[in-house]
Amino acid sequence: MNRNGRHNVTFKKVVFYCWPVAALLLSYFTLLNNHSLSDEEGRQLSKGFTFKSTELDNDIEPKRTIRAVNQAIEHISGWISSVGSATALYDLNDDGLSNDLCLVDPRTDSIEIRSLHGKYDSFYLGYPQNSKNSIAPMGCLPGDFNEDGNGDVIVYFWGRSPLIFFQSPGASTISAADFFPVDLVSPTEAWYTNAATQADFNGDGHIDLIFGNYFPEDSAILDATSYVSEVMQHSMSRAGNAGMNRIFLYDNKHSRAPFRDVSSLFPDQWRNGWTLAIGAADLDGDLLPEIYIANDFGPDKLLHNISDGKRMAFRLVEAEYSVLVPRSHRLGHDSFKGMGVDFSDLNNDGILDIYVSNISQVYALRESHFAFVSTGDASAFKRGIAPYVNRSEDMGVGLSAWSWDAKFADFNNDGKVEIVQGTGFLKGEVDRWPQLHELATGNDDLLRHAQVWPEFGKGDDLSGHVKNAFYALAGDGRYYDISTTMDMEVEPLVTRAISIADIDGDGDLDFVAGNQWQPSVLYENQLVDNNKSLQLSLKIPVASTPQMASFLAKSTTSLPKSRPAIGATAKLVNESRIDFVDGGNGHSGVNSPDIHFGLGHVAEFRRIPVEIRWIDLSGKKRRQTFDLLPGRHTIYLI
């Protein structure tokens, strides 16, 4: 104020105070300016994608459409019954193709192993039930967990800790008798697990495990004889009162289940979110996988791996503050409902980017999915900074519906990845979005008490009549959801899991959608384009010698027993495109561990240099370049 009593406001001060508001308004109107394709443009973009669909039903009767739950929370039985469908594709019978499906069906609480090409009869993995019938399988994670060269299956549950089904060696064909269950934890504990993946977290050359849990341990969620009200989340945006996430390191001193619980290494603020999805991938180029934890009702967590080969350690990293970026669009600060996560190199800079599913439906709950694209500053991790910026709106992948698993894949082999995403929550006839909005805006002090929740039961609907999203890249550089112009489904399905593999060995990718309270569906790719692909099955022999060297398999005879080289990376040297051996990232869908690069119209005789990087069984970081022709290759990494 000057001597005349007037405010001395300069132009610079006005700009200083007003430009943040103007920037936020500009961002808001940018979000409203949605790009769209015409019907004809959508049909043209859809022409490259054709799938044959087959229902994957089972012969068990009766089939439920909702779970029996604790009677104190029976009025929200639809909400409680919203998870449990799971799929995983893997090569369990060692025929060279990931066409063995582990399918968890909540209608029957069954764990089915099925050959998608009929090479053996389907069978079921049994599990012990308790006296109150309150245990239900939630997902399966295939892998070689005792390093004997045979495919095993981990099954995780609501109501108990996981089981490892080890496959007996030497079987000419597989059946239920070839798998014997071993408890991961003894004595068993009452976990509520919704996600699991595998990776070499401490860099010792062996595979470790991580589990994402939901309700607190020892809850009685599925005990229909109980009247004791269970604790719900204490916030819709900052909840941290869930079950504890668990991490296990490989330790062959344990003769039955060769893993050691090291969950105490996680600080409390990392491990008690309401976790629905987990991903592990090397984001800074050191071959040690970072961990992305996608949490319902609160901030996701990105953990930077600072292990040294003997000692496992992580540090929490978050995106830098910017007045131009809303808090919930900064990695590590969101208040959204994380339900799926996957990794791919979206901008072909040789660094993996991150895609995260949330709830993002117009006229319902318009949060946003995340496309966290790397800034390229790998050194930022050392400063505690997550070098990622959310580009989902710019890229066109911010909106779809109530969304779960989302997976990257190049389905038409043109060198550009698509995104397929499972959507839907409750499928019924009574729209419950108004009640959900009322709940979400209520007092957090009451939210933890299920008694104050509105009814979400049989016949209610929340995002139950939308198609699974299928994002394809158009000529303008943006992605568009072309699901409405693709003939993939008879009707909208409520999907939880997406699993991707080349199940028939024809060079293009197929996928399975695991559906909740409906039959799951196999989608076989009918690619008619002449685009080529490069598919890599990277293997670690389970018993190597110093005299052996890495080699490209030329035949199927005299090959060593091996396991997938989880976490190994492959880079197309001439393009800087990268991919890695996926250990099972996401919500409840597990992809094949094979690496797939679309090559477009490349000549069949053209040699393609590929740089492979991995950690060997001694914990040493290795690197080797192979010149490969288009097609399928198995490489043994020693």
XYZ file of C-alpha atoms in Angstrom:
638
model
C 0.000 0.000 0.000
C 1.398 3.435 -0.923
C 1.249 6.692 1.082
C -2.120 7.633 -0.483
C -3.724 4.486 0.947
C -3.963 2.761 -2.412
C -2.824 -0.793 -3.099
C 0.372 -0.864 -5.113
C -0.304 -3.950 -7.234
C 2.117 -4.413 -10.081
C 1.517 -6.312 -13.286
C 4.131 -8.867 -12.232
C 2.282 -9.538 -8.990
C -0.997 -10.050 -10.816
C 0.651 -12.546 -13.126
C 2.335 -14.292 -10.206
C -0.954 -14.830 -8.360
C -3.196 -15.506 -11.334
C -1.202 -17.685 -13.671
C -1.590 -20.877 -11.558
C -5.382 -20.457 -11.646
C -5.292 -19.794 -15.364
C -3.145 -22.876 -15.896
C -5.564 -25.048 -13.954
C -8.528 -23.686 -15.909
C -6.692 -24.334 -19.147
C -5.989 -27.913 -18.033
C -9.670 -28.366 -17.161
C -10.909 -27.182 -20.533
C -8.264 -29.306 -22.227
C -9.722 -32.356 -20.491
C -13.161 -31.434 -21.796
C -11.850 -31.154 -25.345
C -12.063 -34.865 -26.086
C -10.903 -36.078 -29.449
C -13.062 -38.640 -31.195
C -13.184 -40.704 -34.347
C -16.107 -40.805 -36.729
C -17.803 -44.174 -37.168
C -16.076 -44.588 -40.522
C -12.663 -43.706 -39.069
C -13.290 -46.172 -36.257
C -14.161 -48.924 -38.721
C -11.017 -48.227 -40.737
C -8.833 -48.375 -37.630
C -10.578 -51.581 -36.548
C -9.866 -53.404 -39.811
C -6.462 -54.576 -38.622
C -7.953 -56.422 -35.639
C -10.143 -59.511 -35.970
C -10.623 -62.127 -33.256
C -12.529 -65.406 -33.065
C -14.170 -65.770 -29.647
C -14.779 -69.037 -27.761
C -16.478 -69.358 -24.380
C -14.462 -71.202 -21.748
C -17.162 -72.732 -19.578
C -16.750 -75.668 -17.212
C -18.868 -78.697 -16.361
C -19.301 -78.021 -12.642
C -22.823 -77.442 -11.320
C -24.427 -75.549 -9.736
C -22.947 -72.194 -10.696
C -23.422 -69.236 -8.353
C -23.958 -65.638 -9.389
C -22.989 -64.103 -6.029
C -21.047 -65.168 -2.942
C -22.317 -66.148 0.470
C -20.735 -63.644 2.847
C -20.551 -62.616 6.483
C -24.131 -61.776 7.502
C -23.118 -58.395 8.946
C -22.080 -57.306 5.437
C -24.691 -59.246 3.466
C -26.242 -55.990 2.208
C -23.018 -55.322 0.252
C -22.596 -58.902 -0.968
C -22.402 -57.636 -4.551
C -19.446 -55.447 -3.657
C -17.733 -58.277 -1.779
C -18.409 -60.610 -4.726
C -16.731 -58.356 -7.277
C -13.386 -60.204 -7.533
C -12.223 -63.768 -8.031
C -11.989 -64.370 -11.767
C -8.405 -65.021 -12.880
C -6.458 -66.326 -15.876
C -2.848 -67.282 -16.568
C -1.174 -68.558 -19.755
C 1.986 -70.649 -19.519
C 3.761 -73.676 -21.007
C 3.016 -76.229 -18.293
C 3.456 -79.336 -20.479
C 6.765 -78.165 -22.003
C 5.648 -78.301 -25.640
C 7.091 -74.885 -26.498
C 3.792 -72.952 -26.535
C 2.077 -70.980 -23.744
C -1.321 -72.523 -24.421
C -1.909 -74.052 -20.994
C -4.522 -72.002 -19.149
C -5.015 -71.746 -15.406
C -8.579 -70.473 -14.978
C -10.121 -69.473 -11.651
C -13.926 -69.332 -11.899
C -15.774 -67.658 -8.977
C -19.070 -69.266 -10.029
C -17.695 -72.609 -8.838
C -14.585 -71.543 -6.860
C -12.645 -73.887 -9.124
C -9.020 -73.863 -10.295
C -8.955 -75.438 -13.734
C -5.918 -76.359 -15.837
C -6.940 -76.509 -19.470
C -5.086 -77.152 -22.709
C -6.408 -74.614 -25.195
C -5.520 -76.975 -28.033
C -6.747 -80.190 -26.443
C -3.383 -81.856 -25.859
C -4.636 -83.303 -22.559
C -7.900 -83.477 -20.653
C -8.729 -80.519 -18.449
C -8.413 -81.078 -14.720
C -8.909 -79.213 -11.444
C -6.489 -78.402 -8.639
C -8.081 -79.189 -5.295
C -7.456 -77.219 -2.120
C -8.403 -77.723 1.539
C -11.558 -75.949 2.671
C -12.164 -74.982 6.291
C -15.164 -75.933 8.406
C -16.944 -72.659 7.646
C -16.476 -72.953 3.877
C -14.996 -69.455 3.859
C -12.018 -69.928 1.521
C -12.131 -68.923 -2.144
C -9.378 -68.917 -4.795
C -8.596 -65.511 -6.312
C -5.811 -66.164 -8.809
C -2.955 -68.327 -10.028
C 0.671 -67.592 -10.854
C 2.567 -70.161 -12.974
C 6.345 -70.524 -12.832
C 9.161 -72.858 -11.857
C 9.311 -72.251 -8.119
C 11.662 -75.058 -7.042
C 14.001 -74.684 -10.050
C 13.630 -78.242 -11.329
C 12.690 -77.242 -14.888
C 8.988 -78.122 -14.507
C 6.105 -75.685 -14.509
C 4.385 -75.167 -11.154
C 1.363 -73.099 -10.110
C 0.893 -70.817 -7.103
C -2.754 -70.302 -6.142
C -3.699 -67.406 -3.867
C -6.945 -67.008 -1.941
C -9.316 -65.043 0.183
C -9.329 -66.743 3.582
C -5.935 -68.490 3.536
C -2.300 -68.023 2.561
C -1.129 -69.306 -0.851
C -0.514 -72.870 -1.990
C 2.295 -73.889 -4.353
C 1.317 -76.785 -6.626
C 4.637 -78.356 -7.625
C 4.645 -80.431 -10.789
C 6.207 -83.859 -10.539
C 9.048 -84.361 -13.027
C 8.981 -86.832 -15.887
C 5.274 -86.900 -16.789
C 4.601 -87.534 -20.479
C 1.271 -85.748 -20.197
C -0.054 -83.715 -17.287
C -2.996 -84.379 -14.985
C -4.132 -83.455 -11.492
C -2.052 -86.325 -10.085
C 1.136 -84.611 -11.309
C 0.655 -81.563 -9.038
C 1.097 -81.734 -5.262
C 0.266 -78.756 -3.000
C 2.633 -77.235 -0.445
C 1.776 -74.336 1.844
C 3.873 -71.224 1.273
C 3.337 -70.337 4.937
C 3.155 -72.919 7.703
C 1.019 -72.818 9.730
C -1.400 -71.211 7.301
C -2.677 -67.677 7.815
C -5.907 -65.944 6.778
C -4.846 -63.655 3.915
C -7.048 -61.826 1.403
C -4.843 -61.762 -1.683
C -5.808 -60.089 -4.960
C -2.521 -59.925 -6.882
C 0.840 -61.673 -7.118
C 3.911 -61.567 -9.308
C 7.441 -62.969 -9.435
C 10.824 -61.362 -10.094
C 14.427 -61.487 -8.898
C 14.149 -58.674 -6.374
C 17.568 -58.968 -4.706
C 19.546 -59.759 -7.865
C 20.880 -63.153 -6.770
C 19.741 -64.969 -9.925
C 16.722 -66.653 -8.327
C 13.019 -65.841 -8.494
C 11.263 -64.194 -5.552
C 7.564 -63.566 -4.866
C 5.344 -60.647 -3.875
C 1.656 -60.719 -2.886
C -0.796 -57.825 -2.719
C -3.416 -58.203 0.006
C -6.749 -56.502 0.581
C -8.842 -57.070 3.719
C -6.968 -57.309 7.049
C -5.702 -60.733 8.064
C -8.072 -62.954 10.042
C -11.164 -61.151 8.744
C -14.248 -63.337 8.329
C -15.429 -61.864 5.030
C -16.706 -65.106 3.497
C -17.913 -66.726 6.721
C -21.685 -66.897 6.243
C -22.121 -68.031 9.880
C -20.579 -64.844 11.279
C -22.464 -61.753 12.427
C -19.350 -59.788 13.407
C -18.994 -56.678 11.252
C -15.623 -56.466 9.518
C -13.577 -53.308 9.054
C -13.848 -51.604 5.668
C -11.455 -48.985 4.309
C -11.221 -45.873 6.508
C -11.009 -43.494 3.540
C -11.963 -43.356 -0.119
C -8.703 -41.604 -0.971
C -6.099 -42.227 1.769
C -6.932 -45.671 3.156
C -4.082 -47.552 4.849
C -5.810 -50.089 7.093
C -5.766 -53.122 4.766
C -3.980 -56.459 4.999
C -0.198 -56.515 4.780
C 1.528 -56.982 1.432
C 4.066 -59.806 1.572
C 7.411 -60.423 -0.114
C 9.349 -63.704 -0.121
C 12.940 -64.345 -1.192
C 14.057 -67.599 -2.747
C 15.795 -69.735 -0.141
C 16.423 -73.390 -0.979
C 17.221 -74.154 2.656
C 13.478 -74.498 3.055
C 12.969 -77.996 1.676
C 9.231 -77.884 0.922
C 8.499 -74.281 -0.073
C 11.879 -72.712 -0.938
C 11.005 -69.157 0.106
C 11.649 -66.969 3.129
C 9.259 -64.259 4.331
C 11.023 -60.873 4.421
C 7.878 -58.724 4.535
C 9.205 -56.867 7.570
C 11.524 -54.996 5.192
C 8.488 -53.073 3.956
C 7.714 -49.975 6.068
C 4.102 -49.753 7.185
C 3.240 -46.946 4.782
C 4.174 -49.192 1.821
C 2.487 -52.400 2.816
C -1.029 -51.725 4.133
C -2.782 -50.163 1.149
C -5.823 -51.919 -0.275
C -3.815 -53.504 -3.068
C -5.505 -54.813 -6.208
C -2.566 -55.018 -8.637
C 1.210 -55.386 -8.513
C 3.865 -54.986 -11.187
C 7.613 -55.571 -11.213
C 9.890 -54.311 -13.994
C 13.333 -52.785 -14.420
C 12.700 -49.054 -14.904
C 16.218 -47.652 -14.471
C 18.231 -50.104 -16.574
C 20.129 -51.954 -13.838
C 18.205 -55.271 -14.229
C 16.838 -54.983 -10.678
C 13.026 -54.738 -10.831
C 11.183 -51.795 -9.368
C 7.781 -52.524 -7.783
C 4.568 -50.684 -8.635
C 1.765 -51.234 -6.101
C -1.681 -50.224 -7.381
C -3.926 -49.469 -4.425
C -7.669 -49.095 -4.164
C -8.839 -46.050 -2.161
C -5.522 -44.269 -2.088
C -2.071 -43.503 -3.456
C -0.201 -46.056 -5.506
C 3.429 -46.696 -4.562
C 6.534 -46.963 -6.748
C 9.485 -48.591 -5.001
C 12.971 -48.065 -6.443
C 15.105 -51.186 -6.105
C 18.445 -50.459 -4.421
C 19.390 -54.080 -3.665
C 22.980 -55.230 -4.112
C 22.727 -58.943 -4.928
C 22.775 -60.043 -1.299
C 20.709 -57.488 0.586
C 17.235 -56.560 -0.665
C 16.240 -52.912 -0.220
C 13.762 -50.464 -1.748
C 13.172 -46.733 -1.522
C 9.887 -44.958 -2.127
C 10.004 -42.530 -5.066
C 7.359 -39.986 -6.085
C 6.824 -37.512 -8.901
C 8.004 -33.954 -8.404
C 5.534 -31.232 -7.445
C 4.276 -29.021 -10.247
C 1.599 -26.361 -10.011
C 0.523 -27.327 -13.537
C -0.185 -30.951 -12.608
C -3.109 -31.933 -10.348
C -1.944 -33.845 -7.304
C -3.760 -37.030 -8.280
C -1.949 -37.078 -11.633
C 1.464 -37.122 -9.936
C 2.846 -40.611 -9.444
C 2.621 -41.574 -5.778
C 0.100 -38.878 -4.846
C -3.129 -40.063 -6.464
C -6.396 -40.606 -4.622
C -7.782 -42.976 -7.258
C -8.712 -46.678 -7.323
C -5.761 -48.533 -8.836
C -6.838 -51.906 -10.250
C -4.359 -52.862 -12.962
C -0.777 -52.138 -14.034
C 1.434 -53.030 -16.991
C 4.666 -51.834 -18.606
C 5.750 -51.078 -22.172
C 7.986 -48.676 -24.050
C 5.293 -46.327 -25.370
C 7.589 -43.770 -27.013
C 10.360 -46.124 -28.191
C 13.073 -44.439 -26.133
C 14.381 -47.669 -24.640
C 12.755 -47.028 -21.228
C 9.660 -48.793 -19.921
C 6.548 -46.706 -19.289
C 3.659 -47.556 -16.945
C -0.083 -47.866 -17.565
C -2.479 -48.012 -14.598
C -6.225 -48.738 -14.587
C -8.515 -46.714 -12.329
C -12.228 -45.906 -12.385
C -12.739 -43.462 -15.225
C -16.232 -43.382 -16.669
C -18.075 -40.355 -18.066
C -21.239 -39.467 -16.114
C -20.236 -41.870 -13.345
C -16.846 -41.433 -11.676
C -14.424 -39.598 -13.943
C -11.034 -40.106 -12.382
C -8.394 -41.020 -14.963
C -6.296 -43.940 -16.035
C -2.589 -43.230 -15.945
C -0.064 -43.426 -18.759
C 3.096 -42.595 -16.846
C 5.655 -41.859 -19.573
C 9.319 -41.680 -18.623
C 11.094 -38.336 -18.777
C 14.324 -40.186 -19.613
C 16.088 -39.058 -16.428
C 17.097 -42.395 -14.871
C 19.328 -40.574 -12.363
C 16.208 -39.047 -10.766
C 15.577 -42.313 -8.927
C 18.699 -41.697 -6.851
C 17.217 -38.359 -5.747
C 13.972 -40.010 -4.646
C 12.102 -38.744 -7.707
C 9.923 -40.874 -9.979
C 10.837 -39.592 -13.474
C 7.368 -40.074 -14.956
C 4.647 -37.745 -16.237
C 1.027 -38.764 -16.772
C 0.183 -38.429 -20.489
C -3.064 -40.424 -20.499
C -5.265 -37.535 -21.653
C -2.808 -36.453 -24.348
C -2.548 -40.014 -25.602
C -6.283 -40.716 -25.485
C -6.177 -43.515 -22.908
C -7.535 -41.700 -19.860
C -11.183 -42.770 -20.056
C -13.113 -46.029 -20.373
C -15.070 -47.347 -17.374
C -14.637 -49.149 -14.055
C -11.444 -50.881 -15.106
C -9.254 -53.767 -14.019
C -6.443 -55.595 -15.828
C -4.920 -53.637 -18.705
C -2.251 -55.204 -20.908
C 0.016 -53.949 -23.694
C 0.422 -56.045 -26.844
C 1.102 -55.598 -30.550
C -1.822 -57.576 -31.925
C -1.365 -56.647 -35.596
C 2.450 -56.868 -35.592
C 2.948 -53.341 -36.940
C 5.486 -52.381 -34.278
C 3.033 -50.327 -32.202
C 1.405 -51.649 -29.059
C -2.308 -51.716 -28.374
C -3.924 -51.726 -24.919
C -6.688 -54.156 -24.009
C -8.475 -53.453 -20.737
C -11.046 -55.384 -18.725
C -13.964 -53.288 -17.502
C -17.133 -53.520 -15.414
C -17.995 -53.945 -11.732
C -21.537 -55.202 -11.111
C -23.819 -56.294 -13.919
C -27.504 -55.846 -13.176
C -30.531 -53.698 -13.881
C -30.622 -51.254 -10.944
C -28.190 -48.358 -11.377
C -26.334 -47.811 -8.100
C -24.075 -44.927 -9.131
C -26.109 -42.361 -7.114
C -25.666 -44.421 -3.934
C -21.964 -44.869 -4.627
C -21.518 -41.124 -5.109
C -23.270 -40.531 -1.790
C -20.987 -43.037 -0.075
C -17.853 -41.538 -1.633
C -18.698 -38.045 -0.415
C -19.600 -39.178 3.095
C -17.657 -38.876 6.326
C -14.484 -41.000 6.331
C -14.960 -41.669 10.044
C -18.124 -43.599 9.178
C -16.846 -45.282 6.016
C -15.006 -48.063 7.851
C -18.335 -49.256 9.296
C -20.148 -51.456 6.775
C -23.469 -50.770 8.510
C -23.621 -47.270 6.987
C -23.016 -48.495 3.437
C -25.925 -48.564 0.972
C -26.982 -51.845 -0.580
C -24.859 -53.317 -3.365
C -26.361 -56.702 -4.031
C -27.696 -59.091 -6.606
C -29.338 -57.291 -9.522
C -27.532 -53.995 -8.888
C -25.432 -52.402 -11.620
C -22.225 -50.378 -11.557
C -20.546 -50.012 -14.947
C -21.926 -53.412 -15.906
C -22.914 -52.785 -19.530
C -19.769 -51.430 -21.198
C -17.417 -53.239 -23.524
C -13.842 -54.014 -22.631
C -11.645 -51.212 -23.919
C -9.357 -51.849 -26.884
C -7.089 -48.876 -27.575
C -5.366 -48.653 -30.974
C -2.968 -45.981 -32.212
C -4.308 -43.821 -35.055
C -2.412 -41.777 -37.624
C -2.731 -38.609 -35.544
C -0.553 -40.115 -32.816
C -3.411 -40.642 -30.345
C -5.001 -43.837 -29.087
C -8.717 -44.488 -29.599
C -10.972 -47.068 -27.990
C -12.273 -49.039 -30.994
C -14.152 -51.669 -28.975
C -17.525 -50.426 -30.259
C -16.475 -50.978 -33.883
C -14.884 -54.396 -33.287
C -16.917 -57.598 -33.381
C -15.356 -59.285 -30.351
C -18.202 -59.995 -27.943
C -21.834 -61.021 -28.082
C -22.577 -58.693 -25.183
C -20.642 -56.540 -22.707
C -18.815 -58.660 -20.152
C -17.710 -57.867 -16.621
C -14.009 -58.683 -16.901
C -11.265 -58.891 -14.273
C -8.292 -60.594 -15.926
C -6.493 -60.300 -19.268
C -3.839 -62.865 -20.290
C -1.930 -62.679 -23.580
C 0.099 -65.283 -25.495
C 0.608 -66.725 -28.961
C -1.270 -69.904 -28.135
C -1.051 -71.504 -31.588
C 2.469 -70.486 -32.614
C 1.334 -68.600 -35.722
C 3.238 -65.409 -34.902
C 0.357 -63.255 -33.668
C -0.961 -62.742 -30.156
C -4.205 -64.120 -28.735
C -5.750 -63.385 -25.350
C -8.107 -64.679 -22.684
C -10.545 -62.484 -20.743
C -11.401 -63.765 -17.273
C -14.991 -62.740 -16.555
C -16.775 -62.335 -13.224
C -19.981 -64.409 -12.840
C -19.924 -65.228 -16.565
C -17.960 -67.687 -18.716
C -14.474 -66.485 -19.579
C -13.614 -66.043 -23.257
C -10.684 -66.975 -25.501
C -9.997 -64.494 -28.334
C -7.927 -66.039 -31.142
C -6.237 -63.542 -33.424
C -7.263 -63.837 -37.085
C -4.545 -61.516 -38.410
C -4.675 -61.364 -42.222
C -1.944 -58.764 -42.683
C 1.476 -59.994 -43.757
C 3.224 -58.297 -40.837
C 5.993 -60.361 -39.269
C 6.974 -60.772 -35.634
C 9.965 -61.757 -33.541
C 9.114 -63.975 -30.568
C 11.684 -64.853 -27.931
C 11.484 -67.563 -25.311
C 14.358 -66.688 -22.987
C 15.374 -69.536 -20.690
C 17.685 -69.960 -17.705
C 19.012 -73.530 -17.379
C 18.340 -74.678 -13.841
C 21.810 -76.252 -13.540
C 24.559 -74.645 -15.584
C 28.328 -75.157 -15.588
C 31.096 -72.558 -16.128
C 32.011 -74.180 -19.444
C 28.593 -73.566 -20.943
C 27.771 -70.409 -22.899
C 24.479 -68.856 -23.937
C 23.112 -70.304 -27.143
C 20.224 -70.187 -29.581
C 18.376 -73.518 -29.658
C 18.567 -75.131 -33.106
C 16.539 -78.232 -32.293
C 14.369 -79.674 -29.552
C 16.753 -82.511 -28.662
C 19.239 -82.601 -25.804
C 18.160 -79.233 -24.395
C 18.822 -78.487 -20.728
C 16.023 -78.282 -18.175
C 15.229 -74.627 -17.751
C 12.857 -71.979 -16.460
C 11.744 -68.652 -17.975
C 14.338 -65.902 -17.527
C 11.946 -63.655 -15.591
C 13.107 -60.036 -15.771
C 15.517 -60.488 -18.689
C 15.274 -57.671 -21.234
C 15.477 -57.657 -25.027
C 16.264 -54.571 -27.105
C 15.975 -54.151 -30.853
C 19.352 -52.537 -31.395
C 18.420 -50.605 -34.531
C 15.204 -49.166 -33.053
C 15.793 -48.906 -29.274
C 12.517 -50.746 -28.644
C 12.617 -52.906 -25.517
C 10.565 -55.605 -23.842
C 11.110 -57.957 -20.915
C 10.121 -61.361 -19.574
C 6.952 -60.689 -17.580
C 6.579 -62.549 -14.283
C 2.813 -62.065 -13.930
C 2.138 -58.330 -13.578
C -1.339 -56.897 -13.144
C -4.506 -57.685 -11.212
C -5.388 -61.342 -11.797
C -4.316 -61.944 -15.394
C -0.889 -63.439 -16.169
C 0.694 -63.143 -19.616
C 2.959 -65.694 -21.241
C 6.614 -65.072 -20.291
C 7.552 -64.944 -23.992
C 8.709 -61.646 -25.519
C 6.923 -60.449 -28.671
C 8.005 -57.723 -31.105
C 5.864 -56.770 -34.098
C 8.082 -56.028 -37.094
C 5.693 -54.823 -39.801
C 6.446 -55.751 -43.428
C 10.020 -56.843 -42.833
C 11.685 -59.309 -45.195
C 11.755 -62.901 -43.936
C 15.519 -63.176 -44.503
C 16.440 -59.906 -42.777
C 18.689 -60.353 -39.738
C 17.622 -58.388 -36.665
C 20.226 -57.625 -33.968
C 18.742 -58.100 -30.486
C 20.591 -57.268 -27.292
C 19.672 -59.548 -24.389
C 20.478 -58.584 -20.782
C 19.929 -60.847 -17.779
C 21.169 -61.930 -14.354
C 22.632 -65.445 -14.319
C 22.332 -68.055 -11.573
C 25.430 -66.694 -9.817
C 23.935 -63.192 -9.641
C 26.174 -61.783 -12.360
C 24.735 -59.308 -14.843
C 25.200 -60.502 -18.412
C 24.746 -59.051 -21.900
C 24.836 -60.656 -25.353
C 23.649 -59.730 -28.855
C 22.021 -62.205 -31.231
C 21.302 -61.686 -34.953
C 17.875 -63.259 -35.472
C 15.496 -63.841 -38.350
C 11.788 -63.064 -37.901
C 9.907 -65.897 -36.195
C 10.100 -67.841 -32.921
C 13.394 -68.436 -31.121
C 14.337 -70.126 -27.866
C 17.527 -68.780 -26.303
C 19.256 -70.363 -23.323
C 20.977 -67.776 -21.130
C 23.857 -69.167 -19.129
